[in-house]
Amino acid sequence: MSRAALLLLADGRFPAGGHAHSGGVEAAIAHQAVHDTDSLQAFCRGRLHTTGLTTAGLAAAAAAGVDPLLLDDAADARTPAPALRAVARRLGRQMMRAARATFPSEDLERLAAERPQGAHQPIVLGLAARTAGLTPLDAAYAVAYENAGGPATAAVRLLSLDPLDASGLLARLSTDIDAVATSAAWAADRVAAEGIDALPSASSPLLDITGEQHAAWSVRLFAS
């Protein structure tokens, strides 16, 4: 296991396409639900414990060796909004390109062949983590951090926030990130005995609604 691989997967410079997506915060800002650092922190915390927990569980399960095709179907079931399913697969295609170049493996090649239009991004990340010798908890941490870090970074551009304030926000969310990653890895560990329904299925209906609205905008800074 190389913890340097975890740093690479969690690095915003890893060419996985996440920089083009706001994690729903662009729509939240347009609706004035997010307008300053405090409201952004509340948004990121809510996202962490819903979408973040669900996707971290999928990534952890993929890193644990659960059938990625079964997980991809489970991800579809946990993503009711068509626009957000399309986003997850688009990000998955980009993550797959980066992962195959960085952590080549038969598992990644097989998933790429089975899902030519793209598998859900957390599943690809989980497989990449497994190939790199990382643990399910490591994969869960990478996804949990991304679920808060992505919106925080996007909000710096959208609200002209001080980047230092965004970094402080992420530091304050460290306990939440720990809790989400640990819960996700624990759920993934139960899949062998309890089946795929052991994975989290927390939802955020408002993110689903605003995600569909955002996809219909003719002018936007971020793809989602």
PDB file of C-alpha atoms in Angstrom:
ATOM      1  CA  MET A   1       0.000   0.000   0.000  1.00  0.00           C
ATOM      2  CA  SER A   2       1.217   3.486  -0.859  1.00  0.00           C
ATOM      3  CA  ARG A   3      -0.413   6.405   0.904  1.00  0.00           C
ATOM      4  CA  ALA A   4       1.079   8.576  -1.842  1.00  0.00           C
ATOM      5  CA  ALA A   5      -1.516   6.958  -4.152  1.00  0.00           C
ATOM      6  CA  LEU A   6      -4.271   8.207  -1.849  1.00  0.00           C
ATOM      7  CA  LEU A   7      -2.850  11.729  -2.038  1.00  0.00           C
ATOM      8  CA  LEU A   8      -2.842  11.465  -5.824  1.00  0.00           C
ATOM      9  CA  LEU A   9      -6.474  10.300  -6.000  1.00  0.00           C
ATOM     10  CA  ALA A  10      -7.590  13.099  -3.671  1.00  0.00           C
ATOM     11  CA  ASP A  11      -5.533  15.776  -5.425  1.00  0.00           C
ATOM     12  CA  GLY A  12      -7.597  18.295  -7.344  1.00  0.00           C
ATOM     13  CA  ARG A  13      -4.915  18.246 -10.038  1.00  0.00           C
ATOM     14  CA  PHE A  14      -5.541  14.573 -10.786  1.00  0.00           C
ATOM     15  CA  PRO A  15      -7.096  14.807 -14.283  1.00  0.00           C
ATOM     16  CA  ALA A  16     -10.450  13.277 -13.386  1.00  0.00           C
ATOM     17  CA  GLY A  17     -12.641  16.171 -14.517  1.00  0.00           C
ATOM     18  CA  GLY A  18     -13.917  17.233 -11.116  1.00  0.00           C
ATOM     19  CA  HIS A  19     -12.711  20.823 -11.541  1.00  0.00           C
ATOM     20  CA  ALA A  20     -15.482  21.387 -14.108  1.00  0.00           C
ATOM     21  CA  HIS A  21     -18.235  20.481 -11.632  1.00  0.00           C
ATOM     22  CA  SER A  22     -19.537  22.395  -8.611  1.00  0.00           C
ATOM     23  CA  GLY A  23     -21.258  19.565  -6.755  1.00  0.00           C
ATOM     24  CA  GLY A  24     -24.552  21.441  -6.838  1.00  0.00           C
ATOM     25  CA  VAL A  25     -23.270  24.607  -5.229  1.00  0.00           C
ATOM     26  CA  GLU A  26     -23.686  26.738  -8.376  1.00  0.00           C
ATOM     27  CA  ALA A  27     -27.436  26.115  -8.291  1.00  0.00           C
ATOM     28  CA  ALA A  28     -27.526  26.627  -4.517  1.00  0.00           C
ATOM     29  CA  ILE A  29     -25.825  30.006  -4.936  1.00  0.00           C
ATOM     30  CA  ALA A  30     -28.292  30.986  -7.667  1.00  0.00           C
ATOM     31  CA  HIS A  31     -31.141  30.178  -5.244  1.00  0.00           C
ATOM     32  CA  GLN A  32     -29.326  32.163  -2.498  1.00  0.00           C
ATOM     33  CA  ALA A  33     -29.214  29.110  -0.248  1.00  0.00           C
ATOM     34  CA  VAL A  34     -25.431  29.574  -0.237  1.00  0.00           C
ATOM     35  CA  HIS A  35     -24.202  33.161   0.018  1.00  0.00           C
ATOM     36  CA  ASP A  36     -21.272  33.230   2.448  1.00  0.00           C
ATOM     37  CA  THR A  37     -18.794  30.986   4.265  1.00  0.00           C
ATOM     38  CA  ASP A  38     -21.251  29.859   6.948  1.00  0.00           C
ATOM     39  CA  SER A  39     -23.961  28.864   4.477  1.00  0.00           C
ATOM     40  CA  LEU A  40     -21.352  27.144   2.315  1.00  0.00           C
ATOM     41  CA  GLN A  41     -20.184  25.137   5.313  1.00  0.00           C
ATOM     42  CA  ALA A  42     -23.760  24.065   6.027  1.00  0.00           C
ATOM     43  CA  PHE A  43     -24.198  23.051   2.381  1.00  0.00           C
ATOM     44  CA  CYS A  44     -20.992  20.999   2.383  1.00  0.00           C
ATOM     45  CA  ARG A  45     -21.894  19.306   5.668  1.00  0.00           C
ATOM     46  CA  GLY A  46     -25.316  18.363   4.345  1.00  0.00           C
ATOM     47  CA  ARG A  47     -23.826  17.055   1.118  1.00  0.00           C
ATOM     48  CA  LEU A  48     -21.250  15.031   3.030  1.00  0.00           C
ATOM     49  CA  HIS A  49     -23.833  13.186   5.123  1.00  0.00           C
ATOM     50  CA  THR A  50     -26.146  12.412   2.174  1.00  0.00           C
ATOM     51  CA  THR A  51     -24.610  12.165  -1.294  1.00  0.00           C
ATOM     52  CA  GLY A  52     -21.134  11.957   0.218  1.00  0.00           C
ATOM     53  CA  LEU A  53     -21.984   9.010   2.445  1.00  0.00           C
ATOM     54  CA  THR A  54     -23.711   7.149  -0.380  1.00  0.00           C
ATOM     55  CA  THR A  55     -20.914   7.610  -2.908  1.00  0.00           C
ATOM     56  CA  ALA A  56     -18.189   6.903  -0.338  1.00  0.00           C
ATOM     57  CA  GLY A  57     -19.910   3.601   0.419  1.00  0.00           C
ATOM     58  CA  LEU A  58     -19.909   2.658  -3.256  1.00  0.00           C
ATOM     59  CA  ALA A  59     -16.221   3.531  -3.585  1.00  0.00           C
ATOM     60  CA  ALA A  60     -15.311   1.568  -0.470  1.00  0.00           C
ATOM     61  CA  ALA A  61     -17.219  -1.469  -1.719  1.00  0.00           C
ATOM     62  CA  ALA A  62     -15.433  -1.317  -5.082  1.00  0.00           C
ATOM     63  CA  ALA A  63     -12.096  -1.111  -3.268  1.00  0.00           C
ATOM     64  CA  ALA A  64     -13.149  -4.120  -1.185  1.00  0.00           C
ATOM     65  CA  GLY A  65     -13.655  -6.222  -4.314  1.00  0.00           C
ATOM     66  CA  VAL A  66     -17.449  -6.165  -4.662  1.00  0.00           C
ATOM     67  CA  ASP A  67     -18.615  -6.757  -8.268  1.00  0.00           C
ATOM     68  CA  PRO A  68     -18.340  -3.300  -9.918  1.00  0.00           C
ATOM     69  CA  LEU A  69     -21.226  -3.998 -12.308  1.00  0.00           C
ATOM     70  CA  LEU A  70     -23.482  -4.793  -9.366  1.00  0.00           C
ATOM     71  CA  LEU A  71     -22.281  -1.598  -7.714  1.00  0.00           C
ATOM     72  CA  ASP A  72     -22.926   0.402 -10.873  1.00  0.00           C
ATOM     73  CA  ASP A  73     -26.544  -0.775 -10.864  1.00  0.00           C
ATOM     74  CA  ALA A  74     -26.753   0.111  -7.165  1.00  0.00           C
ATOM     75  CA  ALA A  75     -25.409   3.583  -7.955  1.00  0.00           C
ATOM     76  CA  ASP A  76     -28.130   4.056 -10.575  1.00  0.00           C
ATOM     77  CA  ALA A  77     -30.776   3.100  -8.008  1.00  0.00           C
ATOM     78  CA  ARG A  78     -29.326   5.610  -5.551  1.00  0.00           C
ATOM     79  CA  THR A  79     -29.249   8.446  -8.119  1.00  0.00           C
ATOM     80  CA  PRO A  80     -32.883   9.172  -9.041  1.00  0.00           C
ATOM     81  CA  ALA A  81     -32.229  12.367 -11.018  1.00  0.00           C
ATOM     82  CA  PRO A  82     -31.365  11.635 -14.678  1.00  0.00           C
ATOM     83  CA  ALA A  83     -29.143  14.710 -14.923  1.00  0.00           C
ATOM     84  CA  LEU A  84     -27.059  13.597 -11.945  1.00  0.00           C
ATOM     85  CA  ARG A  85     -26.770  10.048 -13.276  1.00  0.00           C
ATOM     86  CA  ALA A  86     -25.406  11.503 -16.510  1.00  0.00           C
ATOM     87  CA  VAL A  87     -22.940  13.632 -14.527  1.00  0.00           C
ATOM     88  CA  ALA A  88     -21.766  10.628 -12.504  1.00  0.00           C
ATOM     89  CA  ARG A  89     -21.101   8.622 -15.668  1.00  0.00           C
ATOM     90  CA  ARG A  90     -19.403  11.537 -17.413  1.00  0.00           C
ATOM     91  CA  LEU A  91     -17.099  11.939 -14.435  1.00  0.00           C
ATOM     92  CA  GLY A  92     -16.636   8.168 -14.417  1.00  0.00           C
ATOM     93  CA  ARG A  93     -15.430   8.211 -18.028  1.00  0.00           C
ATOM     94  CA  GLN A  94     -12.911  10.923 -17.225  1.00  0.00           C
ATOM     95  CA  MET A  95     -11.797   9.149 -14.052  1.00  0.00           C
ATOM     96  CA  MET A  96     -11.421   5.914 -16.032  1.00  0.00           C
ATOM     97  CA  ARG A  97      -9.082   7.582 -18.533  1.00  0.00           C
ATOM     98  CA  ALA A  98      -6.900   8.906 -15.743  1.00  0.00           C
ATOM     99  CA  ALA A  99      -7.032   5.687 -13.711  1.00  0.00           C
ATOM    100  CA  ARG A 100      -6.131   3.404 -16.631  1.00  0.00           C
ATOM    101  CA  ALA A 101      -3.084   5.540 -17.366  1.00  0.00           C
ATOM    102  CA  THR A 102      -2.023   5.849 -13.729  1.00  0.00           C
ATOM    103  CA  PHE A 103      -3.051   2.534 -12.129  1.00  0.00           C
ATOM    104  CA  PRO A 104      -3.490   0.069 -15.036  1.00  0.00           C
ATOM    105  CA  SER A 105      -5.281  -3.162 -14.128  1.00  0.00           C
ATOM    106  CA  GLU A 106      -7.426  -5.908 -15.618  1.00  0.00           C
ATOM    107  CA  ASP A 107     -10.315  -4.850 -13.371  1.00  0.00           C
ATOM    108  CA  LEU A 108     -10.334  -1.333 -14.806  1.00  0.00           C
ATOM    109  CA  GLU A 109     -10.046  -2.657 -18.374  1.00  0.00           C
ATOM    110  CA  ARG A 110     -12.960  -5.017 -17.784  1.00  0.00           C
ATOM    111  CA  LEU A 111     -15.189  -2.285 -16.366  1.00  0.00           C
ATOM    112  CA  ALA A 112     -14.271   0.060 -19.228  1.00  0.00           C
ATOM    113  CA  ALA A 113     -15.305  -2.634 -21.709  1.00  0.00           C
ATOM    114  CA  GLU A 114     -18.564  -3.403 -19.891  1.00  0.00           C
ATOM    115  CA  ARG A 115     -19.519   0.257 -19.419  1.00  0.00           C
ATOM    116  CA  PRO A 116     -18.231   2.067 -22.538  1.00  0.00           C
ATOM    117  CA  GLN A 117     -20.477   5.055 -21.779  1.00  0.00           C
ATOM    118  CA  GLY A 118     -18.919   5.319 -18.342  1.00  0.00           C
ATOM    119  CA  ALA A 119     -19.464   3.729 -14.950  1.00  0.00           C
ATOM    120  CA  HIS A 120     -20.360   5.852 -11.946  1.00  0.00           C
ATOM    121  CA  GLN A 121     -17.331   7.831 -10.807  1.00  0.00           C
ATOM    122  CA  PRO A 122     -17.015   6.519  -7.210  1.00  0.00           C
ATOM    123  CA  ILE A 123     -16.912   2.942  -8.480  1.00  0.00           C
ATOM    124  CA  VAL A 124     -14.078   3.748 -10.868  1.00  0.00           C
ATOM    125  CA  LEU A 125     -12.260   5.547  -8.066  1.00  0.00           C
ATOM    126  CA  GLY A 126     -12.738   2.553  -5.779  1.00  0.00           C
ATOM    127  CA  LEU A 127     -11.285   0.196  -8.385  1.00  0.00           C
ATOM    128  CA  ALA A 128      -8.345   2.528  -8.917  1.00  0.00           C
ATOM    129  CA  ALA A 129      -7.758   2.589  -5.157  1.00  0.00           C
ATOM    130  CA  ARG A 130      -7.859  -1.217  -5.036  1.00  0.00           C
ATOM    131  CA  THR A 131      -5.348  -1.413  -7.899  1.00  0.00           C
ATOM    132  CA  ALA A 132      -3.076   1.006  -6.041  1.00  0.00           C
ATOM    133  CA  GLY A 133      -3.160  -1.211  -2.963  1.00  0.00           C
ATOM    134  CA  LEU A 134      -5.296   1.158  -0.924  1.00  0.00           C
ATOM    135  CA  THR A 135      -7.950   0.088   1.560  1.00  0.00           C
ATOM    136  CA  PRO A 136     -11.727   0.573   1.356  1.00  0.00           C
ATOM    137  CA  LEU A 137     -11.372   3.222   4.070  1.00  0.00           C
ATOM    138  CA  ASP A 138      -8.828   5.072   1.936  1.00  0.00           C
ATOM    139  CA  ALA A 139     -11.245   5.073  -1.015  1.00  0.00           C
ATOM    140  CA  ALA A 140     -14.035   6.318   1.232  1.00  0.00           C
ATOM    141  CA  TYR A 141     -11.843   9.155   2.480  1.00  0.00           C
ATOM    142  CA  ALA A 142     -10.986  10.248  -1.074  1.00  0.00           C
ATOM    143  CA  VAL A 143     -14.658  10.417  -2.046  1.00  0.00           C
ATOM    144  CA  ALA A 144     -15.801  12.049   1.189  1.00  0.00           C
ATOM    145  CA  TYR A 145     -13.166  14.758   0.869  1.00  0.00           C
ATOM    146  CA  GLU A 146     -14.109  15.349  -2.767  1.00  0.00           C
ATOM    147  CA  ASN A 147     -17.762  15.820  -1.806  1.00  0.00           C
ATOM    148  CA  ALA A 148     -16.833  18.774   0.394  1.00  0.00           C
ATOM    149  CA  GLY A 149     -13.738  20.034  -1.384  1.00  0.00           C
ATOM    150  CA  GLY A 150     -15.352  20.271  -4.812  1.00  0.00           C
ATOM    151  CA  PRO A 151     -18.190  22.615  -3.790  1.00  0.00           C
ATOM    152  CA  ALA A 152     -15.872  24.650  -1.562  1.00  0.00           C
ATOM    153  CA  THR A 153     -13.429  25.213  -4.413  1.00  0.00           C
ATOM    154  CA  ALA A 154     -16.227  26.089  -6.844  1.00  0.00           C
ATOM    155  CA  ALA A 155     -17.719  28.572  -4.378  1.00  0.00           C
ATOM    156  CA  VAL A 156     -14.421  30.459  -4.200  1.00  0.00           C
ATOM    157  CA  ARG A 157     -14.895  31.293  -7.878  1.00  0.00           C
ATOM    158  CA  LEU A 158     -18.650  31.802  -7.767  1.00  0.00           C
ATOM    159  CA  LEU A 159     -18.795  33.991  -4.649  1.00  0.00           C
ATOM    160  CA  SER A 160     -15.276  35.457  -4.787  1.00  0.00           C
ATOM    161  CA  LEU A 161     -14.634  33.977  -1.356  1.00  0.00           C
ATOM    162  CA  ASP A 162     -11.201  34.203   0.219  1.00  0.00           C
ATOM    163  CA  PRO A 163      -9.487  30.838  -0.511  1.00  0.00           C
ATOM    164  CA  LEU A 164      -8.171  30.885   3.062  1.00  0.00           C
ATOM    165  CA  ASP A 165     -11.748  30.895   4.343  1.00  0.00           C
ATOM    166  CA  ALA A 166     -12.539  27.887   2.132  1.00  0.00           C
ATOM    167  CA  SER A 167      -9.543  26.014   3.519  1.00  0.00           C
ATOM    168  CA  GLY A 168     -10.628  26.828   7.055  1.00  0.00           C
ATOM    169  CA  LEU A 169     -14.096  25.546   6.248  1.00  0.00           C
ATOM    170  CA  LEU A 170     -12.695  22.200   5.090  1.00  0.00           C
ATOM    171  CA  ALA A 171     -10.578  21.958   8.237  1.00  0.00           C
ATOM    172  CA  ARG A 172     -13.696  22.492  10.364  1.00  0.00           C
ATOM    173  CA  LEU A 173     -15.422  19.689   8.445  1.00  0.00           C
ATOM    174  CA  SER A 174     -12.612  17.210   9.144  1.00  0.00           C
ATOM    175  CA  THR A 175     -14.588  15.450  11.892  1.00  0.00           C
ATOM    176  CA  ASP A 176     -17.540  15.042   9.525  1.00  0.00           C
ATOM    177  CA  ILE A 177     -15.257  13.669   6.804  1.00  0.00           C
ATOM    178  CA  ASP A 178     -13.817  11.178   9.307  1.00  0.00           C
ATOM    179  CA  ALA A 179     -17.293  10.053  10.344  1.00  0.00           C
ATOM    180  CA  VAL A 180     -18.588   9.674   6.777  1.00  0.00           C
ATOM    181  CA  ALA A 181     -15.528   7.741   5.587  1.00  0.00           C
ATOM    182  CA  THR A 182     -15.621   5.403   8.588  1.00  0.00           C
ATOM    183  CA  SER A 183     -19.351   4.721   8.210  1.00  0.00           C
ATOM    184  CA  ALA A 184     -18.958   4.091   4.484  1.00  0.00           C
ATOM    185  CA  ALA A 185     -16.094   1.627   4.972  1.00  0.00           C
ATOM    186  CA  TRP A 186     -17.991  -0.173   7.720  1.00  0.00           C
ATOM    187  CA  ALA A 187     -21.018  -0.545   5.443  1.00  0.00           C
ATOM    188  CA  ALA A 188     -18.828  -1.879   2.617  1.00  0.00           C
ATOM    189  CA  ASP A 189     -17.421  -4.476   4.990  1.00  0.00           C
ATOM    190  CA  ARG A 190     -20.955  -5.763   5.628  1.00  0.00           C
ATOM    191  CA  VAL A 191     -21.818  -6.313   1.943  1.00  0.00           C
ATOM    192  CA  ALA A 192     -20.344  -9.830   1.870  1.00  0.00           C
ATOM    193  CA  ALA A 193     -22.697 -10.977   4.635  1.00  0.00           C
ATOM    194  CA  GLU A 194     -25.749  -8.764   4.055  1.00  0.00           C
ATOM    195  CA  GLY A 195     -25.713  -7.966   0.339  1.00  0.00           C
ATOM    196  CA  ILE A 196     -25.672  -4.706  -1.547  1.00  0.00           C
ATOM    197  CA  ASP A 197     -28.469  -3.194   0.560  1.00  0.00           C
ATOM    198  CA  ALA A 198     -25.957  -2.834   3.397  1.00  0.00           C
ATOM    199  CA  LEU A 199     -24.529   0.157   1.536  1.00  0.00           C
ATOM    200  CA  PRO A 200     -25.819   3.632   2.434  1.00  0.00           C
ATOM    201  CA  SER A 201     -28.640   5.096   0.374  1.00  0.00           C
ATOM    202  CA  ALA A 202     -28.918   8.551   1.954  1.00  0.00           C
ATOM    203  CA  SER A 203     -30.544  11.044  -0.380  1.00  0.00           C
ATOM    204  CA  SER A 204     -30.771  14.797  -0.880  1.00  0.00           C
ATOM    205  CA  PRO A 205     -33.960  15.585  -2.796  1.00  0.00           C
ATOM    206  CA  LEU A 206     -33.135  19.296  -3.072  1.00  0.00           C
ATOM    207  CA  LEU A 207     -29.820  18.473  -4.781  1.00  0.00           C
ATOM    208  CA  ASP A 208     -31.744  16.237  -7.185  1.00  0.00           C
ATOM    209  CA  ILE A 209     -34.230  18.995  -8.009  1.00  0.00           C
ATOM    210  CA  THR A 210     -31.662  21.755  -8.436  1.00  0.00           C
ATOM    211  CA  GLY A 211     -29.424  19.372 -10.391  1.00  0.00           C
ATOM    212  CA  GLU A 212     -32.176  18.923 -12.968  1.00  0.00           C
ATOM    213  CA  GLN A 213     -32.774  22.675 -13.079  1.00  0.00           C
ATOM    214  CA  HIS A 214     -29.062  23.415 -13.481  1.00  0.00           C
ATOM    215  CA  ALA A 215     -28.764  20.996 -16.403  1.00  0.00           C
ATOM    216  CA  ALA A 216     -31.358  23.070 -18.290  1.00  0.00           C
ATOM    217  CA  TRP A 217     -29.550  26.392 -17.860  1.00  0.00           C
ATOM    218  CA  SER A 218     -28.285  27.847 -21.116  1.00  0.00           C
ATOM    219  CA  VAL A 219     -25.472  29.741 -19.368  1.00  0.00           C
ATOM    220  CA  ARG A 220     -23.496  28.324 -16.441  1.00  0.00           C
ATOM    221  CA  LEU A 221     -19.924  28.336 -15.208  1.00  0.00           C
ATOM    222  CA  PHE A 222     -19.824  24.666 -14.161  1.00  0.00           C
ATOM    223  CA  ALA A 223     -21.079  21.537 -15.903  1.00  0.00           C
ATOM    224  CA  SER A 224     -23.036  20.526 -12.812  1.00  0.00           C
TER     225      SER A 224
END
